[in-house]
Amino acid sequence: MKKERYTISVFTEDIVGMLNRVTIIFTRRKINIESIAASESEIPNIHRYTLVISEAEDMVKKVVLQLEKQVEVVKAVYHKDSEVVYQEIALYKVPTEVLLSGGEAEKIVRAHHARVLSVEPAFTVIEKTGHKEETQALFDQLEPYGMLEFVRSGRVAITKPMKTLKSIVEELEKVQY
Amino acid sequence: MNFKMNNMKAIEVKNTIPKQGLMTGSQAVVQSIIAEGVDLMFGYPGGAIMPVYDALYDVEQELTHVLARHEQGAVHAAQGYARATGKVGVCIATSGPGATNLITGIADAQIDSTPLVCITGQVASHLLGTDAFQETDVVGISMPVTKWNFQVTRAEEIPLAIAKAFYIARSGKPGPVLVDITKDAQFEEVDFNYVPFTGMRSYRPKPKLDLDSVKAAAKLINSAKRPFILFGQGIILSKAEQEFKAFIEKTGIPAAWTILGLSALESDHYLNVGMLGMHGNYAPNKLTNECDVLIAIGMRFDDRITGDLGRYAKQAKVVHLEIDPSEVSKNVHADVAVIADAKEALFELSKIVEENNHSEWLNKFRTLEKEEYVEVIENELYPSAEKMTMGEVINEINIQSDHNNIVVTDVGQHQMMSCRYFKFKQTKSMITSGGLGTMGFCLPAAIGAKMGQPNKQVVAVVGDGGFQMTLQELGTMFQYGVDVKIVVLNNEFLGMVRQWQEMFFEKRYASTTMVNPNFQTIVSGYGITTKKVENRDELADAIKEMLNHKGAYFLEAIVGKENNVFPMVPTGASVSEIRLK
Ligand SMILES: Cc1ncc(C[n+]2csc(CCOP(=O)(O)OP(=O)(O)O)c2C)c(N)n1
């Protein structure tokens, strides 16, 4: 089966060690996690992890079921890129002089709709949000001018399918065992 | 307890712990365990768990602690106890090496779905992460091999943590859990009030049975001409033995077992067609690739069962009854999945399947059975060779004990022989390490099984290799007077590995010959009656003596050195390529 990029969203109880339990499922099968982001969700005490991997769908399905099997995982789902709205943020630290010299660098920043976050005598920090291809394109163009530092966040993603986490949690809380 | 306690001090009951109200964390640990109905646990003390041991001293009448000789022994004993009784096994150890010594048993319990609660002591919370004396990150180490684990750093967390631990260990698909308790939390005071745990939103132990899936399963089963059932431990774990029997008897479908499912259906049931897998019976392996509907119940298609997946039951539609959604279509695609507790699913399914008898199809099994009997079984049970075989020793035990034993095995040739040739009448009578294949499991697990089922005869069958992995537990047997009948099938080899070397490595016997000590001398040092049998004509008497002996007994049977286990599905082969020799 063909490998594709999938976004896996894992909703868990907010407890110490959870990230470890989640990543073990991937490392056991030697699956590389391309990016990961952790944050709160819209529901108090439920955290969400957003992971990006490239795998065959069949494998992704199995992994998601094994994630859901973890006692403190509330829900795990996977989506193709077309089923999520997603974004990443990248920060670039470049020498301030290359921007002041009136050359190409400034044009590049404008053309990419990037923002200048902070200007210091020695360096300037630029921010760009977008998909990885977009933040990478800016990187590639700025790099010849001297890249002092670069960082890109993990993907954060909102799923398009409409069932809300709240309704899922409410259903789970209703069930009596 | 009905076993005698040899060298224990006279029990002086202090019983000073209140069952409620202010107490120390360690007293809360003990009271929580008692509140869960536990009266027997296994363990080994040390610095970081001493407060809990101190609290145990006060409750010896209600809660017996069995001192193992190694933490691995304690955890395997807890597993044996759990497997023989269906209750949660409990074991306890200190931090660092005590905790790491539990890991093999925890991993074994995880892969074989055995309910265990393991409690470990931990360094004081202010020392966590500092490489303090006997500190290991046991929560981290055990994470991949536990169903759930938790570190307690405050006494007030104890009752809930332990309540949750028992709930998670025994519910749904059972498994091992670990609660790690820092020493300061054991000393701290807590206002104790035990409330059993009843559920949490993130954990659905019993999926709701979808009757549509049951109908779809029934439809396939009713239309089948050559249906075939594979059953595993799920039947035993969900206590579905009666429902299962009703289901197969109504439908007349032949049923074969995984080694974890063994004893869920009596051996001589007319629809029991034997053992699946690498050293299983000829007919069920062969006919897996001839059936038209394959019905898997409470089993997970381990690779030792399926052989080459690419050539496994490709002609069949697959119905999978399984409680764990992540097992469905993991290895073998399920055309119909009934995700539910086996007991519930079988009850509903039995209502709507049609009565049938597949006598012609069943006859195919009988024919292949005969072939296997002539080629393999007869020679194993009634050998003409000078040296005894494992099979004939097992067969003699069968004959003399009317199939009423609990059999506990280790791992290797004798394990496969035990699964193949022991006969069973009652469920939970075969205890063996299946998924992990842990050598050293047998002796401690047999101790736990006997302590859990003191009125049953427990026979521990072990190789000369595996016996030496945990033979220190003879000390536990001695101290508590545990009546286990140990049968060492001695071939002076690590037999199973040697067999592979013979078949696949040109008989290059690298490090598989065993130069063994005098087992009689060692075992008799523990006050256990021993006997060594080298000749066939002494066998029946020796087994009679063993089975009638009051108390523990050790029988060493010298068997052929280079005997092999057959049939065999070689690694990478298809089940239908099973070899009779
Ligand atoms: C802890 C552990 N180490 C190694 C193995 C690999 N192994 C599987 S069977 C076997 C040989 C067992 O020999 P013995 O106990 O004498 O039993 P036999 O096969 O001769 O019946 C070995 C080494 C294992 N299963 N478990």
PDB file of N, CA and C in Angstrom, chain A residues 46-99:
ATOM      1  N   ILE A  46      -8.807  17.760  29.086  1.00  0.00           N
ATOM      2  CA  ILE A  46      -8.490  16.877  27.955  1.00  0.00           C
ATOM      3  C   ILE A  46      -7.434  17.550  27.090  1.00  0.00           C
ATOM      4  N   HIS A  47      -6.338  16.860  26.939  1.00  0.00           N
ATOM      5  CA  HIS A  47      -5.246  17.358  26.108  1.00  0.00           C
ATOM      6  C   HIS A  47      -5.318  16.744  24.728  1.00  0.00           C
ATOM      7  N   ARG A  48      -4.708  17.423  23.784  1.00  0.00           N
ATOM      8  CA  ARG A  48      -4.653  16.817  22.459  1.00  0.00           C
ATOM      9  C   ARG A  48      -3.237  16.821  21.918  1.00  0.00           C
ATOM     10  N   TYR A  49      -2.900  15.733  21.263  1.00  0.00           N
ATOM     11  CA  TYR A  49      -1.627  15.640  20.557  1.00  0.00           C
ATOM     12  C   TYR A  49      -1.955  15.573  19.080  1.00  0.00           C
ATOM     13  N   THR A  50      -1.207  16.334  18.308  1.00  0.00           N
ATOM     14  CA  THR A  50      -1.373  16.275  16.862  1.00  0.00           C
ATOM     15  C   THR A  50      -0.072  15.750  16.281  1.00  0.00           C
ATOM     16  N   LEU A  51      -0.147  14.604  15.647  1.00  0.00           N
ATOM     17  CA  LEU A  51       1.069  13.997  15.107  1.00  0.00           C
ATOM     18  C   LEU A  51       0.934  13.832  13.604  1.00  0.00           C
ATOM     19  N   VAL A  52       2.046  14.009  12.917  1.00  0.00           N
ATOM     20  CA  VAL A  52       2.045  13.801  11.471  1.00  0.00           C
ATOM     21  C   VAL A  52       2.984  12.651  11.148  1.00  0.00           C
ATOM     22  N   ILE A  53       2.469  11.682  10.394  1.00  0.00           N
ATOM     23  CA  ILE A  53       3.319  10.573   9.946  1.00  0.00           C
ATOM     24  C   ILE A  53       3.027  10.275   8.482  1.00  0.00           C
ATOM     25  N   SER A  54       3.979   9.625   7.842  1.00  0.00           N
ATOM     26  CA  SER A  54       3.741   9.153   6.470  1.00  0.00           C
ATOM     27  C   SER A  54       3.736   7.635   6.500  1.00  0.00           C
ATOM     28  N   GLU A  55       2.569   7.078   6.243  1.00  0.00           N
ATOM     29  CA  GLU A  55       2.428   5.622   6.318  1.00  0.00           C
ATOM     30  C   GLU A  55       1.288   5.180   5.401  1.00  0.00           C
ATOM     31  N   ALA A  56       1.171   3.891   5.187  1.00  0.00           N
ATOM     32  CA  ALA A  56       0.027   3.347   4.469  1.00  0.00           C
ATOM     33  C   ALA A  56      -1.197   3.424   5.380  1.00  0.00           C
ATOM     34  N   GLU A  57      -2.355   3.636   4.797  1.00  0.00           N
ATOM     35  CA  GLU A  57      -3.555   3.840   5.605  1.00  0.00           C
ATOM     36  C   GLU A  57      -3.845   2.655   6.520  1.00  0.00           C
ATOM     37  N   ASP A  58      -3.612   1.459   6.014  1.00  0.00           N
ATOM     38  CA  ASP A  58      -3.847   0.243   6.774  1.00  0.00           C
ATOM     39  C   ASP A  58      -3.065   0.265   8.103  1.00  0.00           C
ATOM     40  N   MET A  59      -1.815   0.684   8.008  1.00  0.00           N
ATOM     41  CA  MET A  59      -0.971   0.780   9.195  1.00  0.00           C
ATOM     42  C   MET A  59      -1.478   1.884  10.124  1.00  0.00           C
ATOM     43  N   VAL A  60      -1.867   3.007   9.538  1.00  0.00           N
ATOM     44  CA  VAL A  60      -2.347   4.137  10.340  1.00  0.00           C
ATOM     45  C   VAL A  60      -3.565   3.718  11.163  1.00  0.00           C
ATOM     46  N   LYS A  61      -4.448   2.965  10.528  1.00  0.00           N
ATOM     47  CA  LYS A  61      -5.648   2.466  11.205  1.00  0.00           C
ATOM     48  C   LYS A  61      -5.284   1.633  12.426  1.00  0.00           C
ATOM     49  N   LYS A  62      -4.335   0.713  12.241  1.00  0.00           N
ATOM     50  CA  LYS A  62      -3.935  -0.172  13.339  1.00  0.00           C
ATOM     51  C   LYS A  62      -3.330   0.627  14.485  1.00  0.00           C
ATOM     52  N   VAL A  63      -2.509   1.605  14.113  1.00  0.00           N
ATOM     53  CA  VAL A  63      -1.866   2.431  15.135  1.00  0.00           C
ATOM     54  C   VAL A  63      -2.920   3.213  15.925  1.00  0.00           C
ATOM     55  N   VAL A  64      -3.895   3.739  15.219  1.00  0.00           N
ATOM     56  CA  VAL A  64      -4.923   4.543  15.885  1.00  0.00           C
ATOM     57  C   VAL A  64      -5.741   3.673  16.852  1.00  0.00           C
ATOM     58  N   LEU A  65      -6.029   2.438  16.446  1.00  0.00           N
ATOM     59  CA  LEU A  65      -6.744   1.536  17.362  1.00  0.00           C
ATOM     60  C   LEU A  65      -5.897   1.212  18.585  1.00  0.00           C
ATOM     61  N   GLN A  66      -4.605   1.051  18.368  1.00  0.00           N
ATOM     62  CA  GLN A  66      -3.738   0.769  19.519  1.00  0.00           C
ATOM     63  C   GLN A  66      -3.602   1.991  20.423  1.00  0.00           C
ATOM     64  N   LEU A  67      -3.669   3.173  19.827  1.00  0.00           N
ATOM     65  CA  LEU A  67      -3.667   4.399  20.648  1.00  0.00           C
ATOM     66  C   LEU A  67      -4.929   4.444  21.494  1.00  0.00           C
ATOM     67  N   GLU A  68      -6.049   4.149  20.847  1.00  0.00           N
ATOM     68  CA  GLU A  68      -7.321   4.233  21.553  1.00  0.00           C
ATOM     69  C   GLU A  68      -7.430   3.200  22.658  1.00  0.00           C
ATOM     70  N   LYS A  69      -6.683   2.134  22.516  1.00  0.00           N
ATOM     71  CA  LYS A  69      -6.695   1.081  23.529  1.00  0.00           C
ATOM     72  C   LYS A  69      -6.075   1.563  24.847  1.00  0.00           C
ATOM     73  N   GLN A  70      -5.214   2.554  24.793  1.00  0.00           N
ATOM     74  CA  GLN A  70      -4.583   3.047  26.024  1.00  0.00           C
ATOM     75  C   GLN A  70      -5.666   3.579  26.955  1.00  0.00           C
ATOM     76  N   VAL A  71      -5.544   3.161  28.202  1.00  0.00           N
ATOM     77  CA  VAL A  71      -6.606   3.421  29.162  1.00  0.00           C
ATOM     78  C   VAL A  71      -6.971   4.907  29.255  1.00  0.00           C
ATOM     79  N   GLU A  72      -5.998   5.783  29.164  1.00  0.00           N
ATOM     80  CA  GLU A  72      -6.314   7.198  29.349  1.00  0.00           C
ATOM     81  C   GLU A  72      -6.419   8.000  28.047  1.00  0.00           C
ATOM     82  N   VAL A  73      -6.494   7.294  26.939  1.00  0.00           N
ATOM     83  CA  VAL A  73      -6.784   7.962  25.669  1.00  0.00           C
ATOM     84  C   VAL A  73      -8.302   8.002  25.496  1.00  0.00           C
ATOM     85  N   VAL A  74      -8.821   9.213  25.343  1.00  0.00           N
ATOM     86  CA  VAL A  74     -10.269   9.380  25.206  1.00  0.00           C
ATOM     87  C   VAL A  74     -10.699   9.039  23.784  1.00  0.00           C
ATOM     88  N   LYS A  75      -9.906   9.504  22.835  1.00  0.00           N
ATOM     89  CA  LYS A  75     -10.281   9.304  21.424  1.00  0.00           C
ATOM     90  C   LYS A  75      -9.027   9.492  20.573  1.00  0.00           C
ATOM     91  N   ALA A  76      -8.922   8.707  19.538  1.00  0.00           N
ATOM     92  CA  ALA A  76      -7.843   8.918  18.569  1.00  0.00           C
ATOM     93  C   ALA A  76      -8.440   8.823  17.174  1.00  0.00           C
ATOM     94  N   VAL A  77      -8.051   9.737  16.318  1.00  0.00           N
ATOM     95  CA  VAL A  77      -8.574   9.739  14.948  1.00  0.00           C
ATOM     96  C   VAL A  77      -7.443  10.055  13.973  1.00  0.00           C
ATOM     97  N   TYR A  78      -7.633   9.691  12.709  1.00  0.00           N
ATOM     98  CA  TYR A  78      -6.639  10.071  11.710  1.00  0.00           C
ATOM     99  C   TYR A  78      -7.323  10.681  10.512  1.00  0.00           C
ATOM    100  N   HIS A  79      -6.600  11.582   9.848  1.00  0.00           N
ATOM    101  CA  HIS A  79      -7.158  12.250   8.669  1.00  0.00           C
ATOM    102  C   HIS A  79      -6.096  12.436   7.615  1.00  0.00           C
ATOM    103  N   LYS A  80      -6.562  12.423   6.378  1.00  0.00           N
ATOM    104  CA  LYS A  80      -5.691  12.821   5.264  1.00  0.00           C
ATOM    105  C   LYS A  80      -5.562  14.340   5.274  1.00  0.00           C
ATOM    106  N   ASP A  81      -4.566  14.863   4.580  1.00  0.00           N
ATOM    107  CA  ASP A  81      -4.364  16.309   4.542  1.00  0.00           C
ATOM    108  C   ASP A  81      -5.614  17.049   4.058  1.00  0.00           C
ATOM    109  N   SER A  82      -6.342  16.407   3.149  1.00  0.00           N
ATOM    110  CA  SER A  82      -7.517  17.082   2.595  1.00  0.00           C
ATOM    111  C   SER A  82      -8.665  17.191   3.599  1.00  0.00           C
ATOM    112  N   GLU A  83      -8.581  16.437   4.681  1.00  0.00           N
ATOM    113  CA  GLU A  83      -9.682  16.441   5.651  1.00  0.00           C
ATOM    114  C   GLU A  83      -9.410  17.319   6.866  1.00  0.00           C
ATOM    115  N   VAL A  84      -8.281  17.998   6.849  1.00  0.00           N
ATOM    116  CA  VAL A  84      -7.970  18.878   7.982  1.00  0.00           C
ATOM    117  C   VAL A  84      -7.572  20.263   7.487  1.00  0.00           C
ATOM    118  N   VAL A  85      -7.825  21.239   8.333  1.00  0.00           N
ATOM    119  CA  VAL A  85      -7.258  22.573   8.122  1.00  0.00           C
ATOM    120  C   VAL A  85      -6.086  22.653   9.069  1.00  0.00           C
ATOM    121  N   TYR A  86      -4.918  22.883   8.508  1.00  0.00           N
ATOM    122  CA  TYR A  86      -3.742  22.792   9.386  1.00  0.00           C
ATOM    123  C   TYR A  86      -2.777  23.923   9.118  1.00  0.00           C
ATOM    124  N   GLN A  87      -1.931  24.111  10.065  1.00  0.00           N
ATOM    125  CA  GLN A  87      -1.004  25.223   9.976  1.00  0.00           C
ATOM    126  C   GLN A  87       0.231  24.922  10.797  1.00  0.00           C
ATOM    127  N   GLU A  88       1.339  25.531  10.371  1.00  0.00           N
ATOM    128  CA  GLU A  88       2.562  25.457  11.164  1.00  0.00           C
ATOM    129  C   GLU A  88       3.123  26.859  11.253  1.00  0.00           C
ATOM    130  N   ILE A  89       3.919  27.089  12.246  1.00  0.00           N
ATOM    131  CA  ILE A  89       4.540  28.398  12.359  1.00  0.00           C
ATOM    132  C   ILE A  89       6.054  28.221  12.327  1.00  0.00           C
ATOM    133  N   ALA A  90       6.719  29.147  11.615  1.00  0.00           N
ATOM    134  CA  ALA A  90       8.179  29.076  11.545  1.00  0.00           C
ATOM    135  C   ALA A  90       8.766  30.428  11.939  1.00  0.00           C
ATOM    136  N   LEU A  91       9.876  30.382  12.640  1.00  0.00           N
ATOM    137  CA  LEU A  91      10.595  31.608  13.008  1.00  0.00           C
ATOM    138  C   LEU A  91      11.989  31.555  12.384  1.00  0.00           C
ATOM    139  N   TYR A  92      12.414  32.723  11.870  1.00  0.00           N
ATOM    140  CA  TYR A  92      13.705  32.805  11.182  1.00  0.00           C
ATOM    141  C   TYR A  92      14.490  33.932  11.813  1.00  0.00           C
ATOM    142  N   LYS A  93      15.723  33.677  12.177  1.00  0.00           N
ATOM    143  CA  LYS A  93      16.576  34.743  12.709  1.00  0.00           C
ATOM    144  C   LYS A  93      17.651  35.038  11.668  1.00  0.00           C
ATOM    145  N   VAL A  94      17.617  36.282  11.156  1.00  0.00           N
ATOM    146  CA  VAL A  94      18.592  36.644  10.109  1.00  0.00           C
ATOM    147  C   VAL A  94      19.340  37.902  10.555  1.00  0.00           C
ATOM    148  N   PRO A  95      20.525  38.165  10.013  1.00  0.00           N
ATOM    149  CA  PRO A  95      21.266  39.389  10.383  1.00  0.00           C
ATOM    150  C   PRO A  95      20.454  40.618   9.953  1.00  0.00           C
ATOM    151  N   THR A  96      20.312  41.600  10.836  1.00  0.00           N
ATOM    152  CA  THR A  96      19.510  42.787  10.539  1.00  0.00           C
ATOM    153  C   THR A  96      20.062  43.530   9.320  1.00  0.00           C
ATOM    154  N   GLU A  97      21.385  43.530   9.166  1.00  0.00           N
ATOM    155  CA  GLU A  97      22.007  44.307   8.085  1.00  0.00           C
ATOM    156  C   GLU A  97      21.525  43.878   6.698  1.00  0.00           C
ATOM    157  N   VAL A  98      21.192  42.592   6.534  1.00  0.00           N
ATOM    158  CA  VAL A  98      20.786  42.178   5.191  1.00  0.00           C
ATOM    159  C   VAL A  98      19.413  42.753   4.831  1.00  0.00           C
ATOM    160  N   LEU A  99      18.628  43.047   5.855  1.00  0.00           N
ATOM    161  CA  LEU A  99      17.326  43.657   5.571  1.00  0.00           C
ATOM    162  C   LEU A  99      17.453  45.151   5.351  1.00  0.00           C
TER     163      LEU A  99
END
